[in-house]
Amino acid sequence: MQNPSQLRAPSENRAKTLIEARDLTFKVAAAGGEVNILRGLNLDLHVGEAVGLVGPSGSGKTSLLMLLAGLERPSGGTLHVAGQELGKMGEDALARFRREQLGIVFQAFHLIPTMTALENVAVPLEFAGRRDAFDRAAAALQAVELGHRLDHYPSQLSGGEQQRVALARAFVAEPKLLLADEPTGNLDIGTGKLVMELLFGLRRRFGTTLLLITHDHGLAARCERTLMMRDGRIVQDSAEMEDSPEDDEPQDGPAAGP
Ligand SMILES: Nc1ncnc2c1ncn2[C@@H]1O[C@H](COP(=O)(O)OP(=O)(O)OP(=O)(O)O)[C@@H](O)[C@H]1O
Ligand SMILES: [Mg+2]
């Protein structure tokens, strides 16, 4: 049995690493004392991969996403995303990192209620000083089939439409990495399917690396690699299970497989 926490050094032909977490811990202070949420998590994600992350409620999936997005800070260990060590960056650098490298889609959409769909999608580009922010935002909304809803406010949109606006916002700056936390969790099955088709289509178009948190194992299986999280660690990795035996360290027992 291989311990997924004992990661091997990347081999030469292995794709470029986008996320590298080593012995990552995350603790928070709570009324009843300290809560250890991530407990020595190791993770490597490669450029261009689509990875589904599953695990029981409370296992730390959303917390991991918050660290990857630089919205929370590690308590220990190291976390590199796109070559930058997030734990060592100041708030301004983290904001720039998010703007330049990341798209995030949450379960609850998180649109700005006082802005139209078009304005919501243009926000990241405006922060980046792009003069074509509104043209690009309109094109991004057309790509999620919402070209006819540019001037609608979030309260005037259905849940599925709001999530499509969130998708357009996440992809508009063509990020390297898309983090999605149960993006279909608030949607009915049919609407969820449409949102996921759009998400996978955009990711293919831009070659975006995807980390998709989901309770839907069918959805996770649409990703080329699936990870299982439990008690603040990655406990199963389909890529480890598929690796050919000659990649592995010498094992005690007889090698399984063909
Ligand atoms: N700010 C906080 N203070 C105290 N405990 C927290 C805090 N944030 C998260 N936790 C705890 O950390 C654990 C992991 O939470 P997290 O939201 O990362 O889980 P999850 O895997 O995303 O679960 P779900 O599938 O239900 O979304 C939970 O037990 C949660 O109660
Ligand atoms: Mg969660």
mmCIF file of C-alpha atoms and ligand atoms in Angstrom:
data_model
loop_
_atom_site.group_PDB
_atom_site.id
_atom_site.type_symbol
_atom_site.label_atom_id
_atom_site.label_comp_id
_atom_site.label_asym_id
_atom_site.label_seq_id
_atom_site.Cartn_x
_atom_site.Cartn_y
_atom_site.Cartn_z
ATOM 1 C CA MET A 1 0.000 0.000 0.000
ATOM 2 C CA GLN A 2 1.343 3.377 -0.913
ATOM 3 C CA ASN A 3 0.973 6.296 1.414
ATOM 4 C CA PRO A 4 -0.312 9.211 -0.688
ATOM 5 C CA SER A 5 1.286 11.671 1.710
ATOM 6 C CA GLN A 6 4.757 10.414 0.694
ATOM 7 C CA LEU A 7 5.060 12.192 -2.595
ATOM 8 C CA ARG A 8 7.876 11.358 -4.937
ATOM 9 C CA ALA A 9 10.063 13.970 -6.561
ATOM 10 C CA PRO A 10 8.515 14.995 -9.875
ATOM 11 C CA SER A 11 9.986 12.970 -12.732
ATOM 12 C CA GLU A 12 11.367 14.816 -15.730
ATOM 13 C CA ASN A 13 8.490 14.001 -18.010
ATOM 14 C CA ARG A 14 5.898 15.007 -15.452
ATOM 15 C CA ALA A 15 4.045 18.175 -16.408
ATOM 16 C CA LYS A 16 4.861 21.508 -14.815
ATOM 17 C CA THR A 17 3.594 21.937 -11.289
ATOM 18 C CA LEU A 18 0.984 24.620 -10.661
ATOM 19 C CA ILE A 19 0.143 23.855 -7.029
ATOM 20 C CA GLU A 20 2.556 22.359 -4.534
ATOM 21 C CA ALA A 21 1.512 21.923 -0.907
ATOM 22 C CA ARG A 22 3.897 20.357 1.576
ATOM 23 C CA ASP A 23 2.901 19.369 5.100
ATOM 24 C CA LEU A 24 0.305 22.115 4.997
ATOM 25 C CA THR A 25 -1.517 22.849 8.231
ATOM 26 C CA PHE A 26 -4.371 25.217 8.977
ATOM 27 C CA LYS A 27 -5.636 25.844 12.493
ATOM 28 C CA VAL A 28 -8.224 28.286 13.731
ATOM 29 C CA ALA A 29 -9.000 29.468 17.234
ATOM 30 C CA ALA A 30 -12.556 28.685 18.279
ATOM 31 C CA ALA A 31 -14.552 29.016 21.504
ATOM 32 C CA GLY A 32 -13.828 25.415 22.494
ATOM 33 C CA GLY A 33 -10.105 25.746 21.709
ATOM 34 C CA GLU A 34 -7.962 25.329 18.614
ATOM 35 C CA VAL A 35 -9.427 23.491 15.629
ATOM 36 C CA ASN A 36 -6.954 21.638 13.412
ATOM 37 C CA ILE A 37 -8.548 21.803 9.995
ATOM 38 C CA LEU A 38 -5.701 20.837 7.658
ATOM 39 C CA ARG A 39 -3.305 18.359 9.211
ATOM 40 C CA GLY A 40 -0.180 17.983 7.117
ATOM 41 C CA LEU A 41 -1.677 18.007 3.635
ATOM 42 C CA ASN A 42 0.470 17.248 0.583
ATOM 43 C CA LEU A 43 -0.712 17.997 -2.921
ATOM 44 C CA ASP A 44 0.736 18.441 -6.407
ATOM 45 C CA LEU A 45 -1.386 19.743 -9.246
ATOM 46 C CA HIS A 46 0.014 20.074 -12.747
ATOM 47 C CA VAL A 47 -0.649 22.701 -15.363
ATOM 48 C CA GLY A 48 -3.707 21.874 -17.440
ATOM 49 C CA GLU A 49 -5.120 19.136 -15.195
ATOM 50 C CA ALA A 50 -8.777 18.868 -14.234
ATOM 51 C CA VAL A 51 -9.003 17.512 -10.713
ATOM 52 C CA GLY A 52 -12.127 16.591 -8.775
ATOM 53 C CA LEU A 53 -11.878 16.830 -4.982
ATOM 54 C CA VAL A 54 -14.362 14.845 -2.904
ATOM 55 C CA GLY A 55 -14.583 14.091 0.796
ATOM 56 C CA PRO A 56 -17.002 14.072 3.692
ATOM 57 C CA SER A 57 -18.513 17.261 5.010
ATOM 58 C CA GLY A 58 -16.053 18.916 7.393
ATOM 59 C CA SER A 59 -12.984 17.210 5.899
ATOM 60 C CA GLY A 60 -11.477 20.604 4.997
ATOM 61 C CA LYS A 61 -12.182 21.018 1.266
ATOM 62 C CA THR A 62 -13.403 24.617 1.422
ATOM 63 C CA SER A 63 -10.618 25.498 3.861
ATOM 64 C CA LEU A 64 -8.073 24.172 1.360
ATOM 65 C CA LEU A 65 -9.655 26.291 -1.372
ATOM 66 C CA MET A 66 -9.436 29.382 0.835
ATOM 67 C CA LEU A 67 -5.711 28.764 1.333
ATOM 68 C CA LEU A 68 -5.161 28.131 -2.388
ATOM 69 C CA ALA A 69 -6.911 31.414 -3.151
ATOM 70 C CA GLY A 70 -4.775 33.278 -0.613
ATOM 71 C CA LEU A 71 -7.940 34.205 1.299
ATOM 72 C CA GLU A 72 -6.633 32.401 4.403
ATOM 73 C CA ARG A 73 -3.050 31.850 5.466
ATOM 74 C CA PRO A 74 -1.381 28.528 6.227
ATOM 75 C CA SER A 75 -0.526 27.861 9.874
ATOM 76 C CA GLY A 76 2.426 25.674 8.865
ATOM 77 C CA GLY A 77 4.067 23.934 5.929
ATOM 78 C CA THR A 78 4.479 25.492 2.488
ATOM 79 C CA LEU A 79 2.071 26.301 -0.305
ATOM 80 C CA HIS A 80 3.260 27.330 -3.767
ATOM 81 C CA VAL A 81 0.792 28.316 -6.464
ATOM 82 C CA ALA A 82 2.112 29.331 -9.889
ATOM 83 C CA GLY A 83 5.613 29.536 -8.451
ATOM 84 C CA GLN A 84 4.712 31.891 -5.613
ATOM 85 C CA GLU A 85 4.782 30.978 -1.927
ATOM 86 C CA LEU A 86 1.452 32.277 -0.713
ATOM 87 C CA GLY A 87 2.277 32.202 2.997
ATOM 88 C CA LYS A 88 5.042 34.766 2.466
ATOM 89 C CA MET A 89 3.058 37.266 0.410
ATOM 90 C CA GLY A 90 1.529 40.513 1.659
ATOM 91 C CA GLU A 91 -2.102 41.463 1.090
ATOM 92 C CA ASP A 92 -1.425 43.568 -2.034
ATOM 93 C CA ALA A 93 0.620 40.819 -3.650
ATOM 94 C CA LEU A 94 -2.111 38.290 -2.823
ATOM 95 C CA ALA A 95 -4.761 40.530 -4.365
ATOM 96 C CA ARG A 96 -2.657 40.811 -7.535
ATOM 97 C CA PHE A 97 -2.083 37.034 -7.515
ATOM 98 C CA ARG A 98 -5.846 36.432 -7.360
ATOM 99 C CA ARG A 99 -6.528 38.938 -10.102
ATOM 100 C CA GLU A 100 -3.873 37.576 -12.464
ATOM 101 C CA GLN A 101 -3.895 33.848 -11.810
ATOM 102 C CA LEU A 102 -7.221 32.795 -10.358
ATOM 103 C CA GLY A 103 -10.882 32.375 -11.100
ATOM 104 C CA ILE A 104 -13.143 31.265 -8.259
ATOM 105 C CA VAL A 105 -16.695 29.953 -8.400
ATOM 106 C CA PHE A 106 -18.583 29.466 -5.148
ATOM 107 C CA GLN A 107 -21.721 27.491 -4.380
ATOM 108 C CA ALA A 108 -23.589 30.684 -3.434
ATOM 109 C CA PHE A 109 -22.552 32.701 -6.546
ATOM 110 C CA HIS A 110 -21.216 35.727 -4.582
ATOM 111 C CA LEU A 111 -22.188 38.357 -7.133
ATOM 112 C CA ILE A 112 -22.278 42.012 -6.111
ATOM 113 C CA PRO A 113 -26.015 42.766 -5.719
ATOM 114 C CA THR A 114 -25.799 46.463 -6.627
ATOM 115 C CA MET A 115 -24.078 45.773 -9.951
ATOM 116 C CA THR A 116 -25.527 44.489 -13.214
ATOM 117 C CA ALA A 117 -24.349 41.226 -14.739
ATOM 118 C CA LEU A 118 -22.078 43.184 -17.080
ATOM 119 C CA GLU A 119 -20.579 45.247 -14.246
ATOM 120 C CA ASN A 120 -20.030 42.142 -12.094
ATOM 121 C CA VAL A 121 -18.052 40.464 -14.871
ATOM 122 C CA ALA A 122 -16.111 43.626 -15.732
ATOM 123 C CA VAL A 123 -14.925 44.162 -12.130
ATOM 124 C CA PRO A 124 -11.770 42.005 -12.258
ATOM 125 C CA LEU A 125 -10.717 43.600 -15.554
ATOM 126 C CA GLU A 126 -11.361 47.102 -14.275
ATOM 127 C CA PHE A 127 -9.175 46.403 -11.250
ATOM 128 C CA ALA A 128 -6.503 45.240 -13.682
ATOM 129 C CA GLY A 129 -6.821 48.567 -15.522
ATOM 130 C CA ARG A 130 -8.106 47.017 -18.754
ATOM 131 C CA ARG A 131 -9.698 49.641 -20.992
ATOM 132 C CA ASP A 132 -11.667 46.992 -22.873
ATOM 133 C CA ALA A 133 -13.189 45.665 -19.632
ATOM 134 C CA PHE A 134 -16.816 46.082 -20.703
ATOM 135 C CA ASP A 135 -16.346 44.676 -24.213
ATOM 136 C CA ARG A 136 -14.611 41.634 -22.838
ATOM 137 C CA ALA A 137 -17.202 41.237 -20.087
ATOM 138 C CA ALA A 138 -19.980 41.314 -22.697
ATOM 139 C CA ALA A 139 -18.170 38.653 -24.749
ATOM 140 C CA ALA A 140 -17.712 36.507 -21.624
ATOM 141 C CA LEU A 141 -21.441 36.768 -20.873
ATOM 142 C CA GLN A 142 -22.223 35.791 -24.443
ATOM 143 C CA ALA A 143 -19.987 32.725 -23.986
ATOM 144 C CA VAL A 144 -22.241 31.581 -21.116
ATOM 145 C CA GLU A 145 -25.348 32.337 -23.211
ATOM 146 C CA LEU A 146 -26.326 35.439 -21.257
ATOM 147 C CA GLY A 147 -25.817 38.050 -23.930
ATOM 148 C CA HIS A 148 -29.462 39.069 -23.447
ATOM 149 C CA ARG A 149 -29.101 39.679 -19.693
ATOM 150 C CA LEU A 150 -26.233 42.182 -19.519
ATOM 151 C CA ASP A 151 -28.198 44.864 -17.672
ATOM 152 C CA HIS A 152 -29.975 42.600 -15.210
ATOM 153 C CA TYR A 153 -29.129 42.741 -11.510
ATOM 154 C CA PRO A 154 -28.458 39.469 -9.644
ATOM 155 C CA SER A 155 -31.894 39.636 -7.973
ATOM 156 C CA GLN A 156 -33.447 39.680 -11.462
ATOM 157 C CA LEU A 157 -31.639 36.478 -12.488
ATOM 158 C CA SER A 158 -32.385 32.816 -11.737
ATOM 159 C CA GLY A 159 -29.886 30.784 -9.702
ATOM 160 C CA GLY A 160 -28.526 29.138 -12.843
ATOM 161 C CA GLU A 161 -28.177 32.499 -14.560
ATOM 162 C CA GLN A 162 -26.382 33.943 -11.538
ATOM 163 C CA GLN A 163 -23.945 31.044 -11.562
ATOM 164 C CA ARG A 164 -23.341 31.585 -15.291
ATOM 165 C CA VAL A 165 -22.529 35.236 -14.543
ATOM 166 C CA ALA A 166 -20.125 33.982 -11.852
ATOM 167 C CA LEU A 167 -18.568 31.649 -14.446
ATOM 168 C CA ALA A 168 -18.150 34.517 -16.897
ATOM 169 C CA ARG A 169 -16.498 36.574 -14.138
ATOM 170 C CA ALA A 170 -14.203 33.673 -13.212
ATOM 171 C CA PHE A 171 -13.013 33.134 -16.810
ATOM 172 C CA VAL A 172 -13.012 36.701 -18.118
ATOM 173 C CA ALA A 173 -9.347 37.349 -17.326
ATOM 174 C CA GLU A 174 -8.351 33.879 -18.637
ATOM 175 C CA PRO A 175 -6.874 32.659 -15.346
ATOM 176 C CA LYS A 176 -4.347 29.831 -15.054
ATOM 177 C CA LEU A 177 -6.315 28.171 -12.272
ATOM 178 C CA LEU A 178 -10.028 27.831 -11.649
ATOM 179 C CA LEU A 179 -11.139 26.910 -8.140
ATOM 180 C CA ALA A 180 -14.762 25.788 -7.933
ATOM 181 C CA ASP A 181 -16.479 24.942 -4.631
ATOM 182 C CA GLU A 182 -19.645 22.922 -5.227
ATOM 183 C CA PRO A 183 -20.671 25.152 -8.130
ATOM 184 C CA THR A 184 -23.883 23.191 -8.687
ATOM 185 C CA GLY A 185 -24.761 22.785 -4.998
ATOM 186 C CA ASN A 186 -27.557 25.374 -5.105
ATOM 187 C CA LEU A 187 -28.956 24.364 -8.505
ATOM 188 C CA ASP A 188 -31.433 21.764 -9.711
ATOM 189 C CA ILE A 189 -30.004 18.822 -11.652
ATOM 190 C CA GLY A 190 -30.740 20.147 -15.151
ATOM 191 C CA THR A 191 -29.425 23.637 -14.437
ATOM 192 C CA GLY A 192 -26.384 22.165 -12.721
ATOM 193 C CA LYS A 193 -25.632 20.104 -15.833
ATOM 194 C CA LEU A 194 -25.779 23.176 -18.067
ATOM 195 C CA VAL A 195 -23.470 25.124 -15.736
ATOM 196 C CA MET A 196 -20.984 22.240 -15.708
ATOM 197 C CA GLU A 197 -21.059 21.881 -19.511
ATOM 198 C CA LEU A 198 -20.241 25.583 -19.751
ATOM 199 C CA LEU A 199 -17.524 25.298 -17.108
ATOM 200 C CA PHE A 200 -15.820 22.319 -18.778
ATOM 201 C CA GLY A 201 -16.174 23.967 -22.191
ATOM 202 C CA LEU A 202 -14.524 27.211 -21.013
ATOM 203 C CA ARG A 203 -11.772 25.305 -19.261
ATOM 204 C CA ARG A 204 -11.008 23.361 -22.461
ATOM 205 C CA ARG A 205 -11.036 26.542 -24.513
ATOM 206 C CA PHE A 206 -8.565 28.357 -22.272
ATOM 207 C CA GLY A 207 -6.549 25.331 -21.085
ATOM 208 C CA THR A 208 -7.381 26.279 -17.497
ATOM 209 C CA THR A 209 -6.242 24.043 -14.659
ATOM 210 C CA LEU A 210 -9.304 23.093 -12.607
ATOM 211 C CA LEU A 211 -9.791 22.085 -8.994
ATOM 212 C CA LEU A 212 -13.443 21.153 -8.590
ATOM 213 C CA ILE A 213 -14.822 20.475 -5.113
ATOM 214 C CA THR A 214 -17.988 18.436 -5.276
ATOM 215 C CA HIS A 215 -20.114 15.958 -3.372
ATOM 216 C CA ASP A 216 -21.184 14.497 -6.726
ATOM 217 C CA HIS A 217 -18.867 11.579 -7.481
ATOM 218 C CA GLY A 218 -20.188 11.424 -11.044
ATOM 219 C CA LEU A 219 -19.107 14.998 -11.589
ATOM 220 C CA ALA A 220 -15.710 14.382 -9.992
ATOM 221 C CA ALA A 221 -15.261 11.409 -12.309
ATOM 222 C CA ARG A 222 -15.570 13.740 -15.313
ATOM 223 C CA CYS A 223 -12.226 15.155 -14.229
ATOM 224 C CA GLU A 224 -9.155 13.269 -15.375
ATOM 225 C CA ARG A 225 -7.961 12.923 -11.778
ATOM 226 C CA THR A 226 -9.853 12.632 -8.494
ATOM 227 C CA LEU A 227 -8.650 13.263 -4.969
ATOM 228 C CA MET A 228 -10.329 12.181 -1.766
ATOM 229 C CA MET A 229 -9.923 14.273 1.355
ATOM 230 C CA ARG A 230 -10.505 13.115 4.906
ATOM 231 C CA ASP A 231 -9.663 14.731 8.250
ATOM 232 C CA GLY A 232 -7.604 17.501 6.696
ATOM 233 C CA ARG A 233 -5.475 15.377 4.383
ATOM 234 C CA ILE A 234 -5.584 13.937 0.886
ATOM 235 C CA VAL A 235 -6.069 10.233 1.516
ATOM 236 C CA GLN A 236 -6.602 8.979 -2.024
ATOM 237 C CA ASP A 237 -5.343 10.143 -5.417
ATOM 238 C CA SER A 238 -6.424 8.422 -8.621
ATOM 239 C CA ALA A 239 -3.127 9.461 -10.250
ATOM 240 C CA GLU A 240 -1.161 7.559 -7.605
ATOM 241 C CA MET A 241 -3.310 4.495 -8.144
ATOM 242 C CA GLU A 242 -2.799 4.588 -11.922
ATOM 243 C CA ASP A 243 0.970 5.170 -11.831
ATOM 244 C CA SER A 244 2.961 2.405 -13.463
ATOM 245 C CA PRO A 245 5.025 0.259 -11.036
ATOM 246 C CA GLU A 246 8.372 1.351 -12.504
ATOM 247 C CA ASP A 247 7.659 4.905 -11.316
ATOM 248 C CA ASP A 248 7.418 3.707 -7.745
ATOM 249 C CA GLU A 249 9.956 3.285 -5.002
ATOM 250 C CA PRO A 250 10.838 -0.381 -4.430
ATOM 251 C CA GLN A 251 8.012 -1.976 -2.475
ATOM 252 C CA ASP A 252 8.171 -4.745 0.111
ATOM 253 C CA GLY A 253 5.379 -6.855 -1.242
ATOM 254 C CA PRO A 254 4.742 -8.115 -4.773
ATOM 255 C CA ALA A 255 3.602 -5.385 -7.159
ATOM 256 C CA ALA A 256 -0.061 -5.372 -7.921
ATOM 257 C CA GLY A 257 -1.439 -4.867 -11.409
ATOM 258 C CA PRO A 258 -0.640 -6.248 -14.854
HETATM 259 N N1 LIG B 1 -13.544 29.748 11.116
HETATM 260 C C1 LIG B 1 -13.695 28.523 11.639
HETATM 261 N N2 LIG B 1 -13.723 28.344 12.965
HETATM 262 C C2 LIG B 1 -13.843 27.114 13.514
HETATM 263 N N3 LIG B 1 -13.970 25.988 12.784
HETATM 264 C C3 LIG B 1 -13.962 26.102 11.464
HETATM 265 C C4 LIG B 1 -13.827 27.369 10.808
HETATM 266 N N4 LIG B 1 -13.853 27.173 9.474
HETATM 267 C C5 LIG B 1 -13.997 25.840 9.302
HETATM 268 N N5 LIG B 1 -14.077 25.198 10.490
HETATM 269 C C6 LIG B 1 -14.218 23.747 10.699
HETATM 270 O O1 LIG B 1 -13.251 23.107 9.893
HETATM 271 C C7 LIG B 1 -13.743 21.899 9.342
HETATM 272 C C8 LIG B 1 -13.565 21.913 7.843
HETATM 273 O O2 LIG B 1 -14.459 22.851 7.267
HETATM 274 P P1 LIG B 1 -14.612 23.012 5.694
HETATM 275 O O3 LIG B 1 -15.641 24.050 5.469
HETATM 276 O O4 LIG B 1 -13.271 23.221 5.094
HETATM 277 O O5 LIG B 1 -15.168 21.570 5.287
HETATM 278 P P2 LIG B 1 -15.699 21.031 3.893
HETATM 279 O O6 LIG B 1 -14.935 19.790 3.585
HETATM 280 O O7 LIG B 1 -15.683 22.111 2.881
HETATM 281 O O8 LIG B 1 -17.205 20.619 4.240
HETATM 282 P P3 LIG B 1 -18.555 20.691 3.342
HETATM 283 O O9 LIG B 1 -18.465 19.494 2.426
HETATM 284 O O10 LIG B 1 -19.647 20.548 4.351
HETATM 285 O O11 LIG B 1 -18.574 21.994 2.621
HETATM 286 C C9 LIG B 1 -15.191 21.797 9.808
HETATM 287 O O12 LIG B 1 -15.238 20.915 10.899
HETATM 288 C C10 LIG B 1 -15.527 23.214 10.215
HETATM 289 O O13 LIG B 1 -16.494 23.220 11.218
HETATM 290 MG MG MG B 2 -17.190 23.146 1.845
#
